[in-house]
CSV table of C-alpha atoms and ligand atoms in Angstrom, one decimal:
chain,number,residue,atom,x,y,z
A,14,MET,CA,128.2,122.5,81.7
A,15,THR,CA,128.4,119.1,81.0
A,16,GLY,CA,128.6,117.6,77.4
A,17,ILE,CA,126.9,114.5,76.0
A,18,ASN,CA,129.7,112.2,77.0
A,19,GLY,CA,129.4,113.4,80.7
A,20,GLU,CA,132.6,115.6,80.5
A,21,LEU,CA,133.0,118.7,82.6
A,22,ALA,CA,133.6,121.0,80.0
A,23,PRO,CA,136.6,123.6,80.9
A,24,ASP,CA,135.0,126.2,82.1
A,25,ALA,CA,133.4,124.0,84.7
A,26,LYS,CA,136.5,122.5,85.8
A,27,ILE,CA,138.2,123.4,89.3
A,28,ALA,CA,140.8,125.8,88.7
A,29,GLY,CA,144.5,124.3,89.4
A,30,THR,CA,145.4,126.8,91.8
A,31,ASP,CA,147.5,126.1,95.1
A,32,GLN,CA,144.4,126.5,97.0
A,33,ALA,CA,142.3,124.0,95.0
A,34,GLN,CA,145.0,121.5,95.3
A,35,ARG,CA,145.1,121.7,99.1
A,36,HIS,CA,141.5,120.6,99.0
A,37,THR,CA,140.6,116.9,99.7
A,38,ALA,CA,139.0,115.1,97.1
A,39,ALA,CA,135.9,115.1,98.8
A,40,ALA,CA,135.9,119.2,98.7
A,41,THR,CA,137.0,118.8,94.8
A,42,THR,CA,134.0,116.5,94.3
A,43,GLU,CA,131.6,119.1,96.1
A,44,ARG,CA,132.8,122.0,93.7
A,45,GLU,CA,132.2,119.9,90.5
A,46,ILE,CA,128.5,119.2,91.5
A,47,VAL,CA,127.9,122.7,92.5
A,48,ASN,CA,129.5,124.2,89.4
A,49,ASP,CA,127.1,122.2,86.9
A,50,THR,CA,123.7,122.4,86.3
A,51,VAL,CA,121.2,120.3,88.5
A,52,LYS,CA,117.6,121.4,87.6
A,53,TYR,CA,116.4,122.0,84.2
A,54,VAL,CA,113.4,124.2,84.5
A,55,LEU,CA,110.8,125.5,81.8
A,56,GLU,CA,108.9,128.7,81.8
A,57,GLU,CA,105.2,128.3,82.7
A,58,SER,CA,104.3,129.4,79.1
A,59,ARG,CA,106.3,126.1,78.1
A,60,ILE,CA,103.5,124.0,79.5
A,61,PRO,CA,102.4,121.7,76.9
A,62,ARG,CA,99.4,122.9,74.6
A,63,VAL,CA,98.4,119.4,73.7
A,64,TRP,CA,98.3,115.8,75.3
A,65,TYR,CA,100.3,113.5,73.1
A,66,ASN,CA,98.2,110.1,71.9
A,67,LEU,CA,100.6,107.1,71.1
A,68,GLN,CA,97.4,105.3,69.7
A,69,ALA,CA,98.3,107.5,66.3
A,70,ASP,CA,101.7,106.1,66.1
A,71,LEU,CA,101.0,102.3,67.2
A,72,PRO,CA,102.1,100.0,64.4
A,73,LYS,CA,99.3,97.8,65.2
A,74,PRO,CA,95.8,99.3,67.0
A,75,LEU,CA,94.9,98.3,70.1
A,76,PRO,CA,92.5,95.0,70.8
A,77,PRO,CA,89.1,96.3,71.2
A,78,VAL,CA,87.3,96.7,74.8
A,79,LEU,CA,84.5,93.9,74.9
A,80,HIS,CA,81.2,94.2,76.8
A,81,PRO,CA,81.2,91.7,79.6
A,82,GLY,CA,77.8,90.3,78.6
A,83,THR,CA,77.8,90.2,74.9
A,84,LYS,CA,81.5,89.9,74.6
A,85,LEU,CA,81.1,92.3,71.5
A,86,PRO,CA,83.5,95.4,71.2
A,87,VAL,CA,81.9,98.4,73.5
A,88,GLY,CA,80.2,101.5,71.8
A,89,PRO,CA,80.7,105.0,73.5
A,90,ALA,CA,76.9,104.4,74.7
A,91,ASP,CA,77.9,101.5,76.9
A,92,LEU,CA,80.5,103.8,78.5
A,93,ALA,CA,78.2,106.7,79.0
A,94,PRO,CA,76.7,105.9,82.5
A,95,LEU,CA,80.5,106.1,83.9
A,96,PHE,CA,82.3,108.5,82.0
A,97,PRO,CA,81.6,112.1,80.4
A,98,MET,CA,81.5,112.0,76.6
A,99,GLU,CA,84.6,113.8,76.0
A,100,LEU,CA,86.4,111.5,77.9
A,101,ILE,CA,84.8,108.5,76.2
A,102,LEU,CA,86.2,110.2,72.9
A,103,GLN,CA,89.6,110.7,74.1
A,104,GLU,CA,89.5,106.8,75.2
A,105,VAL,CA,89.4,105.7,71.4
A,106,SER,CA,90.6,108.8,69.4
A,107,THR,CA,93.6,107.9,67.4
A,108,GLU,CA,94.4,111.7,66.8
A,109,ARG,CA,97.9,112.3,67.6
A,110,GLU,CA,97.2,115.4,69.6
A,111,ILE,CA,94.4,116.7,71.7
A,112,GLU,CA,94.5,120.2,72.8
A,113,ILE,CA,94.6,120.6,76.5
A,114,PRO,CA,91.8,123.0,77.4
A,115,GLY,CA,92.5,126.6,79.0
A,116,PRO,CA,91.1,125.9,82.4
A,117,VAL,CA,93.1,122.8,82.5
A,118,ARG,CA,96.5,124.6,81.8
A,119,ASP,CA,95.6,127.3,84.1
A,120,VAL,CA,95.6,124.5,87.0
A,121,TYR,CA,98.6,123.1,85.7
A,122,ARG,CA,100.2,126.3,86.3
A,123,GLN,CA,100.3,125.7,90.0
A,124,TRP,CA,103.3,123.5,89.6
A,125,ARG,CA,103.8,122.6,85.9
A,126,PRO,CA,106.5,122.4,84.2
A,127,THR,CA,107.9,120.1,86.9
A,128,PRO,CA,111.9,120.3,87.4
A,129,LEU,CA,114.2,117.9,85.6
A,130,TYR,CA,117.1,117.0,87.7
A,131,ARG,CA,120.3,115.4,87.2
A,132,ALA,CA,121.2,113.4,89.8
A,133,ARG,CA,124.9,114.6,90.2
A,134,ARG,CA,125.0,113.3,93.7
A,135,LEU,CA,123.6,110.0,93.2
A,136,GLU,CA,125.9,109.6,89.9
A,137,LYS,CA,128.9,110.0,92.4
A,138,ALA,CA,127.6,107.9,95.2
A,139,LEU,CA,127.5,105.0,92.5
A,140,GLN,CA,130.5,106.0,91.0
A,141,THR,CA,128.6,105.4,87.6
A,142,PRO,CA,129.7,107.1,84.1
A,143,ALA,CA,125.8,107.2,83.6
A,144,ARG,CA,124.2,110.4,83.4
A,145,ILE,CA,121.0,110.1,85.3
A,146,TYR,CA,118.1,112.6,85.1
A,147,TYR,CA,114.9,112.4,86.9
A,148,LYS,CA,111.6,114.1,86.2
A,149,TYR,CA,109.9,114.9,89.6
A,150,GLU,CA,106.3,114.9,89.8
A,151,GLY,CA,106.4,115.0,93.6
A,152,VAL,CA,106.1,118.9,93.3
A,153,SER,CA,102.3,119.0,92.7
A,154,PRO,CA,99.6,119.7,95.3
A,155,ALA,CA,99.0,116.2,96.2
A,156,GLY,CA,102.6,115.1,95.8
A,157,SER,CA,102.6,113.0,92.7
A,158,HIS,CA,101.9,112.8,88.9
A,159,LYS,CA,97.9,112.0,89.5
A,160,PRO,CA,96.6,115.4,89.5
A,161,ASN,CA,97.6,115.8,85.7
A,162,THR,CA,94.8,113.4,85.0
A,163,ALA,CA,92.6,114.3,87.9
A,164,VAL,CA,92.2,118.1,87.2
A,165,ALA,CA,91.5,117.4,83.4
A,166,GLN,CA,88.6,114.7,84.5
A,167,ALA,CA,87.4,117.0,87.0
A,168,PHE,CA,87.3,119.3,84.1
A,169,TYR,CA,85.2,117.2,81.7
A,170,ASN,CA,83.0,115.9,84.1
A,171,GLN,CA,82.1,119.5,85.4
A,172,GLN,CA,81.4,120.6,81.9
A,173,ALA,CA,79.0,117.6,81.5
A,174,GLY,CA,77.1,118.7,84.4
A,175,VAL,CA,78.2,116.0,86.9
A,176,LYS,CA,77.8,116.6,90.7
A,177,LYS,CA,79.7,114.0,92.2
A,178,LEU,CA,82.7,111.6,91.3
A,179,VAL,CA,83.4,108.4,92.8
A,180,THR,CA,86.7,106.7,92.6
A,181,GLU,CA,89.1,104.2,94.1
A,182,THR,CA,92.6,104.7,95.5
A,183,GLY,CA,95.6,102.5,96.8
A,184,ALA,CA,98.1,104.3,98.6
A,185,GLY,CA,95.9,107.6,98.5
A,186,GLN,CA,97.8,109.6,95.9
A,187,TRP,CA,95.0,109.2,93.6
A,188,GLY,CA,92.1,110.0,95.8
A,189,SER,CA,93.6,113.1,97.3
A,190,SER,CA,94.5,114.4,93.5
A,191,LEU,CA,90.9,113.9,92.6
A,192,ALA,CA,89.6,115.5,96.3
A,193,PHE,CA,91.9,118.4,95.3
A,194,ALA,CA,90.7,118.5,91.9
A,195,GLY,CA,87.0,118.1,92.9
A,196,ALA,CA,87.6,121.1,95.1
A,197,LEU,CA,88.6,123.1,92.3
A,198,PHE,CA,85.6,122.3,90.1
A,199,GLY,CA,83.2,122.2,92.5
A,200,ILE,CA,82.3,118.4,92.3
A,201,ASP,CA,81.8,116.3,95.4
A,202,VAL,CA,84.3,113.4,95.3
A,203,GLN,CA,83.9,110.1,97.2
A,204,VAL,CA,86.6,107.7,97.8
A,205,PHE,CA,87.1,103.8,98.3
A,206,MET,CA,90.3,103.6,99.9
A,207,VAL,CA,91.9,100.2,100.0
A,208,ARG,CA,91.6,98.9,103.7
A,209,VAL,CA,95.2,97.8,104.2
A,210,SER,CA,96.4,101.4,102.9
A,211,TYR,CA,93.7,103.3,104.7
A,212,ASP,CA,95.5,101.7,107.8
A,213,GLN,CA,98.9,102.4,106.9
A,214,LYS,CA,98.1,106.2,105.8
A,215,PRO,CA,95.8,107.8,108.1
A,216,TYR,CA,97.2,111.5,106.9
A,217,ARG,CA,96.1,110.7,103.3
A,218,ARG,CA,92.8,110.4,104.3
A,219,ALA,CA,93.2,113.6,106.4
A,220,LEU,CA,94.3,115.1,103.3
A,221,MET,CA,91.3,114.1,101.4
A,222,GLU,CA,88.9,115.2,103.8
A,223,THR,CA,90.8,118.6,103.8
A,224,TYR,CA,90.2,118.9,100.3
A,225,GLY,CA,86.3,118.2,101.1
A,226,ALA,CA,86.3,114.4,100.1
A,227,ARG,CA,84.6,111.4,101.7
A,228,CYS,CA,87.0,108.5,102.4
A,229,ILE,CA,85.9,105.2,103.2
A,230,PRO,CA,87.8,102.1,103.8
A,231,SER,CA,87.2,98.9,101.2
A,232,PRO,CA,85.6,96.8,101.2
A,233,SER,CA,83.3,98.3,102.8
A,234,PRO,CA,79.6,97.5,104.1
A,235,GLU,CA,78.4,100.7,101.8
A,236,THR,CA,78.0,98.5,98.6
A,237,GLN,CA,76.9,95.2,97.4
A,238,SER,CA,80.2,94.3,96.2
A,239,GLY,CA,81.9,95.4,99.6
A,240,ARG,CA,79.5,93.1,101.7
A,241,ALA,CA,79.9,90.1,99.3
A,242,ILE,CA,83.7,90.3,100.1
A,243,LEU,CA,83.2,91.1,103.8
A,244,ALA,CA,80.8,88.2,104.2
A,245,GLN,CA,83.7,85.8,102.9
A,246,ARG,CA,86.3,87.6,104.7
A,247,PRO,CA,85.5,90.0,107.4
A,248,ASP,CA,89.1,91.2,107.7
A,249,HIS,CA,90.0,91.6,104.1
A,250,PRO,CA,92.9,93.5,103.3
A,251,GLY,CA,91.3,95.0,100.2
A,252,SER,CA,92.7,95.6,96.7
A,253,LEU,CA,92.4,98.1,94.0
A,254,GLY,CA,90.2,95.6,92.0
A,255,ILE,CA,87.5,95.4,94.6
A,256,ALA,CA,87.7,99.2,95.5
A,257,ILE,CA,86.9,100.0,91.8
A,258,SER,CA,84.1,97.6,92.1
A,259,GLU,CA,82.6,99.4,94.8
A,260,ALA,CA,83.3,102.7,93.4
A,261,VAL,CA,81.6,101.8,89.9
A,262,GLU,CA,78.4,100.2,91.7
A,263,VAL,CA,78.0,103.7,93.3
A,264,ALA,CA,78.7,105.4,90.2
A,265,ALA,CA,76.2,103.7,88.1
A,266,GLN,CA,73.4,104.4,90.3
A,267,ARG,CA,72.9,107.9,89.8
A,268,ASP,CA,72.9,110.2,86.6
A,269,ASP,CA,74.6,113.0,88.1
A,270,THR,CA,77.6,110.9,89.5
A,271,LYS,CA,80.1,109.5,87.5
A,272,TYR,CA,83.5,107.3,88.1
A,273,ALA,CA,86.9,108.4,87.9
A,274,LEU,CA,89.9,106.1,87.4
A,275,GLY,CA,93.3,107.2,88.5
A,276,SER,CA,95.2,104.9,86.0
A,277,VAL,CA,94.7,102.1,83.2
A,278,LEU,CA,92.4,103.7,81.0
A,279,ASN,CA,93.7,105.4,77.6
A,280,HIS,CA,92.6,109.0,78.4
A,281,VAL,CA,94.2,108.6,81.8
A,282,LEU,CA,97.5,107.5,80.2
A,283,LEU,CA,97.1,110.3,77.7
A,284,HIS,CA,96.8,112.9,80.4
A,285,GLN,CA,100.0,112.1,81.8
A,286,THR,CA,102.0,112.7,78.4
A,287,VAL,CA,102.8,116.2,79.9
A,288,ILE,CA,105.4,114.6,81.7
A,289,GLY,CA,107.3,112.9,78.9
A,290,GLN,CA,106.9,115.9,76.5
A,291,GLU,CA,108.6,118.6,79.4
A,292,ALA,CA,111.2,116.0,79.6
A,293,LEU,CA,111.9,116.1,75.9
A,294,LEU,CA,112.2,120.0,76.1
A,295,GLN,CA,114.4,119.8,79.4
A,296,LEU,CA,116.7,117.0,78.1
A,297,GLU,CA,117.1,119.5,75.0
A,298,MET,CA,118.4,122.1,77.5
A,299,ALA,CA,120.8,119.6,78.8
A,300,ASP,CA,122.0,119.1,75.3
A,301,ASP,CA,121.2,115.2,75.8
A,302,TYR,CA,118.6,112.2,74.9
A,303,PRO,CA,117.8,109.3,77.2
A,304,ASP,CA,119.3,105.7,76.1
A,305,VAL,CA,117.2,104.3,78.7
A,306,ILE,CA,114.0,105.5,80.4
A,307,VAL,CA,112.5,104.0,83.6
A,308,GLY,CA,109.1,104.2,85.3
A,309,CYS,CA,107.3,102.2,88.1
A,310,THR,CA,104.4,100.4,86.9
A,311,GLY,CA,101.0,100.0,88.9
A,312,GLY,CA,98.4,100.7,86.3
A,313,GLY,CA,100.7,101.9,84.0
A,314,SER,CA,100.1,105.9,84.1
A,315,ASN,CA,103.0,107.6,85.2
A,316,PHE,CA,105.3,105.2,83.0
A,317,ALA,CA,103.2,105.9,80.0
A,318,GLY,CA,103.6,109.6,81.1
A,319,ILE,CA,107.4,109.5,80.9
A,320,ALA,CA,107.9,106.9,78.0
A,321,PHE,CA,104.8,107.4,75.5
A,322,PRO,CA,106.4,110.8,73.9
A,323,PHE,CA,109.7,108.9,73.7
A,324,ILE,CA,108.2,106.0,72.0
A,325,GLY,CA,106.1,107.9,69.6
A,326,ALA,CA,109.5,109.8,68.6
A,327,HIS,CA,111.0,106.4,68.1
A,328,LEU,CA,107.8,104.8,66.0
A,329,ARG,CA,107.8,108.4,63.9
A,330,GLY,CA,111.6,107.5,62.6
A,331,GLY,CA,113.6,108.8,65.9
A,332,ARG,CA,116.0,107.1,68.2
A,333,LYS,CA,115.1,103.9,70.0
A,334,VAL,CA,115.5,104.1,73.6
A,335,GLU,CA,115.5,101.1,76.0
A,336,ILE,CA,112.5,101.4,78.0
A,337,ILE,CA,112.1,99.6,81.6
A,338,ALA,CA,109.0,99.0,83.4
A,339,VAL,CA,109.5,98.1,87.1
A,340,GLU,CA,106.9,96.6,89.0
A,341,PRO,CA,106.7,94.7,92.4
A,342,ALA,CA,107.6,91.1,92.6
A,343,ALA,CA,104.5,90.6,95.1
A,344,CYS,CA,102.1,91.8,91.9
A,345,PRO,CA,103.9,91.2,88.8
A,346,SER,CA,101.1,91.4,86.2
A,347,LEU,CA,103.6,92.4,83.6
A,348,THR,CA,106.4,90.1,84.2
A,349,ARG,CA,104.4,86.9,85.5
A,350,GLY,CA,100.8,87.7,84.1
A,351,THR,CA,98.9,86.3,81.5
A,352,TYR,CA,98.1,88.5,78.4
A,353,ALA,CA,94.2,88.1,78.2
A,354,TYR,CA,91.1,89.7,78.5
A,355,ASP,CA,89.9,90.4,81.7
A,356,PHE,CA,87.8,92.4,84.0
A,357,GLY,CA,89.4,95.9,85.5
A,358,ASP,CA,87.5,94.8,88.8
A,359,THR,CA,86.9,92.1,91.2
A,360,ALA,CA,82.9,91.9,91.3
A,361,HIS,CA,83.1,92.0,87.4
A,362,LEU,CA,81.3,95.2,86.6
A,363,THR,CA,83.6,96.9,84.2
A,364,PRO,CA,84.1,95.9,80.6
A,365,LEU,CA,86.8,93.3,79.5
A,366,THR,CA,90.0,94.8,78.0
A,367,LYS,CA,93.1,92.7,76.7
A,368,MET,CA,95.9,93.2,79.3
A,369,HIS,CA,98.6,91.3,81.4
A,370,THR,CA,96.5,90.2,84.4
A,371,LEU,CA,97.2,88.3,87.3
A,372,GLY,CA,93.5,87.5,87.6
A,373,SER,CA,90.7,90.1,88.7
A,374,THR,CA,90.1,87.9,91.8
A,375,PHE,CA,94.0,88.0,92.9
A,376,THR,CA,94.7,89.9,96.1
A,377,PRO,CA,98.3,90.8,96.4
A,378,PRO,CA,99.9,90.8,99.8
A,379,GLY,CA,99.9,94.0,101.9
A,380,PHE,CA,103.2,95.4,100.7
A,381,HIS,CA,104.0,99.2,101.1
A,382,ALA,CA,103.6,100.3,97.6
A,383,GLY,CA,99.7,100.4,97.9
A,384,GLY,CA,99.8,102.1,94.5
A,385,LEU,CA,101.1,99.2,92.9
A,386,ARG,CA,98.7,96.6,94.1
A,387,TYR,CA,96.6,96.1,91.1
A,388,HIS,CA,95.8,92.7,89.2
A,389,GLY,CA,96.1,94.1,85.5
A,390,MET,CA,98.0,96.6,83.6
A,391,ALA,CA,96.9,99.4,81.0
A,392,PRO,CA,95.8,97.8,77.8
A,393,MET,CA,98.3,100.3,76.0
A,394,VAL,CA,101.4,99.4,78.3
A,395,SER,CA,100.4,95.6,77.7
A,396,HIS,CA,100.3,96.0,74.0
A,397,LEU,CA,103.8,97.7,73.8
A,398,ARG,CA,105.2,94.8,75.8
A,399,GLN,CA,103.4,92.0,73.3
A,400,LEU,CA,104.8,94.2,70.5
A,401,GLY,CA,108.5,94.3,72.2
A,402,LEU,CA,108.8,98.1,72.4
A,403,ILE,CA,109.2,97.9,76.2
A,404,ASP,CA,111.0,95.6,78.6
A,405,ALA,CA,109.7,94.7,82.5
A,406,VAL,CA,111.6,93.8,85.8
A,407,ALA,CA,110.0,92.9,89.0
A,408,TYR,CA,111.8,93.8,92.4
A,409,HIS,CA,110.9,92.7,96.2
A,410,GLN,CA,110.4,95.7,98.3
A,411,SER,CA,113.4,95.5,100.7
A,412,LYS,CA,115.8,96.0,97.6
A,413,VAL,CA,113.2,98.9,96.6
A,414,PHE,CA,113.6,100.5,99.6
A,415,ASP,CA,117.3,100.0,99.9
A,416,ALA,CA,117.4,101.9,96.5
A,417,GLY,CA,115.1,104.9,97.7
A,418,VAL,CA,117.3,105.4,100.8
A,419,LEU,CA,120.5,105.5,98.9
A,420,PHE,CA,118.5,108.0,96.7
A,421,ALA,CA,117.1,110.1,99.6
A,422,ARG,CA,120.7,110.4,100.9
A,423,ALA,CA,122.3,111.6,97.8
A,424,GLU,CA,119.4,113.9,96.6
A,425,GLY,CA,117.4,114.7,99.4
A,426,ILE,CA,114.0,113.9,98.0
A,427,LEU,CA,112.4,111.0,99.9
A,428,PRO,CA,110.5,109.1,97.1
A,429,ALA,CA,107.2,107.4,97.4
A,430,PRO,CA,107.2,103.5,97.9
A,431,GLU,CA,106.1,103.3,94.3
A,432,ALA,CA,108.8,105.5,93.0
A,433,ASN,CA,111.3,103.7,94.6
A,434,HIS,CA,110.8,101.0,92.1
A,435,ALA,CA,111.7,103.4,89.5
A,436,VAL,CA,114.8,104.6,91.5
A,437,LYS,CA,115.8,101.2,91.9
A,438,GLY,CA,115.6,100.3,88.2
A,439,ALA,CA,117.5,103.5,87.3
A,440,ILE,CA,120.3,102.6,89.8
A,441,ASP,CA,120.6,99.0,88.5
A,442,ALA,CA,120.9,100.8,84.6
A,443,ALA,CA,123.7,102.9,86.2
A,444,ILE,CA,125.3,99.9,87.9
A,445,ARG,CA,125.3,98.3,84.5
A,446,CYS,CA,127.0,101.4,83.1
A,447,ARG,CA,129.8,101.4,85.6
A,448,GLU,CA,130.6,97.7,85.0
A,449,ASP,CA,130.4,98.1,81.2
A,450,GLY,CA,132.5,101.5,81.5
A,451,ARG,CA,129.8,103.0,79.3
A,452,SER,CA,128.4,106.5,79.9
A,453,ARG,CA,124.6,106.1,78.9
A,454,ALA,CA,121.9,108.8,79.7
A,455,ILE,CA,119.1,107.0,82.1
A,456,LEU,CA,115.8,109.1,82.5
A,457,PHE,CA,113.4,108.1,85.5
A,458,ASN,CA,110.3,109.3,86.6
A,459,LEU,CA,110.1,110.3,90.5
A,460,CYS,CA,106.7,110.2,90.3
A,461,GLY,CA,106.0,111.1,93.8
A,462,HIS,CA,107.1,111.9,97.2
A,463,GLY,CA,106.8,109.7,100.4
A,464,HIS,CA,106.0,112.1,103.0
A,465,PHE,CA,102.8,110.6,103.8
A,466,ASP,CA,104.5,107.1,103.6
A,467,MET,CA,106.8,107.5,106.5
A,468,GLN,CA,105.2,104.2,108.2
A,469,ALA,CA,106.8,102.3,105.5
A,470,TYR,CA,110.3,103.8,106.0
A,471,ILE,CA,109.8,103.1,110.2
A,472,ASP,CA,109.2,99.6,108.9
A,473,TYR,CA,112.2,99.5,106.9
A,474,PHE,CA,114.6,100.7,109.2
A,475,SER,CA,113.3,98.5,112.1
A,476,GLY,CA,113.6,95.7,109.9
A,477,LYS,CA,110.1,94.9,109.5
A,478,LEU,CA,109.8,95.4,106.1
A,479,LYS,CA,109.2,91.8,104.7
A,480,ASP,CA,109.8,90.6,101.1
A,481,LEU,CA,106.1,89.5,100.6
A,482,ASP,CA,105.5,86.7,98.1
A,483,TYR,CA,101.9,86.3,96.7
A,484,ASP,CA,100.2,83.0,97.0
A,485,GLU,CA,101.2,80.3,94.2
A,486,GLY,CA,97.9,78.7,94.7
A,487,GLU,CA,96.0,81.8,94.5
A,488,LEU,CA,97.5,83.3,91.5
A,489,ALA,CA,96.8,79.8,89.8
A,490,MET,CA,93.1,80.0,90.7
A,491,ALA,CA,92.7,83.8,89.8
A,492,LEU,CA,94.1,82.8,86.3
A,493,ALA,CA,91.9,79.9,85.8
A,494,GLY,CA,88.9,82.3,86.4
A,495,LEU,CA,89.9,84.3,83.3
A,496,PRO,CA,87.0,84.8,81.3
A,497,SER,CA,86.5,82.9,78.2
A,498,VAL,CA,86.7,85.3,75.0
A,499,ALA,CA,86.8,83.8,71.2
A,500,GLU,CA,89.3,86.1,69.5
A,501,ALA,CA,89.5,86.7,65.7
A,502,ALA,CA,93.0,85.3,64.5
B,15,LIG,C1,103.2,107.9,93.8
B,15,LIG,C2,102.6,106.6,92.8
B,15,LIG,N1,103.2,106.3,91.8
B,15,LIG,C3,102.7,105.3,90.8
B,15,LIG,C4,101.3,104.8,91.2
B,15,LIG,C5,101.0,103.8,90.4
B,15,LIG,O1,100.1,104.1,89.3
B,15,LIG,P1,100.7,104.4,87.8
B,15,LIG,O2,101.1,103.2,87.4
B,15,LIG,O3,99.4,104.5,87.1
B,15,LIG,O4,101.4,105.3,87.7
B,15,LIG,C6,100.6,105.3,92.2
B,15,LIG,C7,99.4,104.8,92.2
B,15,LIG,O5,98.6,105.1,93.1
B,15,LIG,C8,101.2,106.2,93.0
B,15,LIG,O6,100.5,106.9,93.8
């Protein structure tokens, strides 16, 4: 076993026999790896029984969500056309623990608890004294963290008698997760998939259809919001903001139909906290605790999932951890956006939330991490950044894929393009450890596999992956269009 400082315990060291001495250094390295724990696995009985609600421990409450017309705080009734009441109550709850319903835990058993890996081969490849751990969410049926909330959302909607859920998807991970959850709970699912991703990832669409969902490229002629965009630009690549507008528009038209969001909202982040809670237990098995936590951020949900339980522990008097959100340089809401009230969608159908935003009309370029092409950021994650409790960094996609390929060659798992951002953040942290000669524990969320994203890797290997930059003029215009909201001091 490895101690907290990363040294090999005597029983794990290779015996100094003649035979061993004849081995090459590489073979020695191989044996050290094999003799140490790589996977920390929990029994099914240790799937968390509650979701952890960081709102209970925040030093300052979140700014209220505002009605887009009156600009006054919204009440539960305002959200009722879109969400079932249980989810609305979770959205505003300040209770620390919210019980996970039995039927949801039963579905979680299918893939949870997910493994925590010690990235020993990556550590060797980087020659770092850092102890790198990653929580692997790619073992879920859809291949990412997204079913953690999809299953919960489908369950509460089924309980409320909802027959159909409409949603958006970027890379298709969220759409396939909701399609899977809808199949389990007998709910029809309709997915508006961002056009550029729909073209890049045809197999994601096929997976959604396999689960019984209908998948439509967005912007589409099926909604007023989609038709308005297509009238301006028939070849529009789409964005998550536009796909959300289309889904909300369809959901608002019928009583038996509701909307589901795969990120950003408090209740979505809440459901993801099973990730960090399990990681806490698994690190206890490893007799370790993270100094650094890294997650990629699109709308903020997988990042919240891994980080919030540790941030909560710190706020309740525990150890402070350096927490790093990693985002794409082509859609840098946390590092380049304004902290302001904005719409969650392009057609301005959603309430206003205070968040880091690039402006709701901003269309990011069509880079491969489709799940990170969102103009805004979860209000909870934005709030933490304002409070100085998290850091953020942005990278271009070629560096991110360099990191993902290095990781795949060391650890064998092929990360989703989104997850490559976290891999890059963790590798950079490990390299800093090497330069400083410090052994720190780095935990990152490997939030999904990239088996449906092979075109991105093909483009990378053929040198076609460009470091796309957003249009500065468009960003300035989108930010100039932020709604004006008079805020109490
Ligand atoms: C694999 C993967 N990671 C990350 C994200 C980004 O979302 P979030 O920031 O909510 O985790 C997505 C979104 O689709 C995704 O598919």
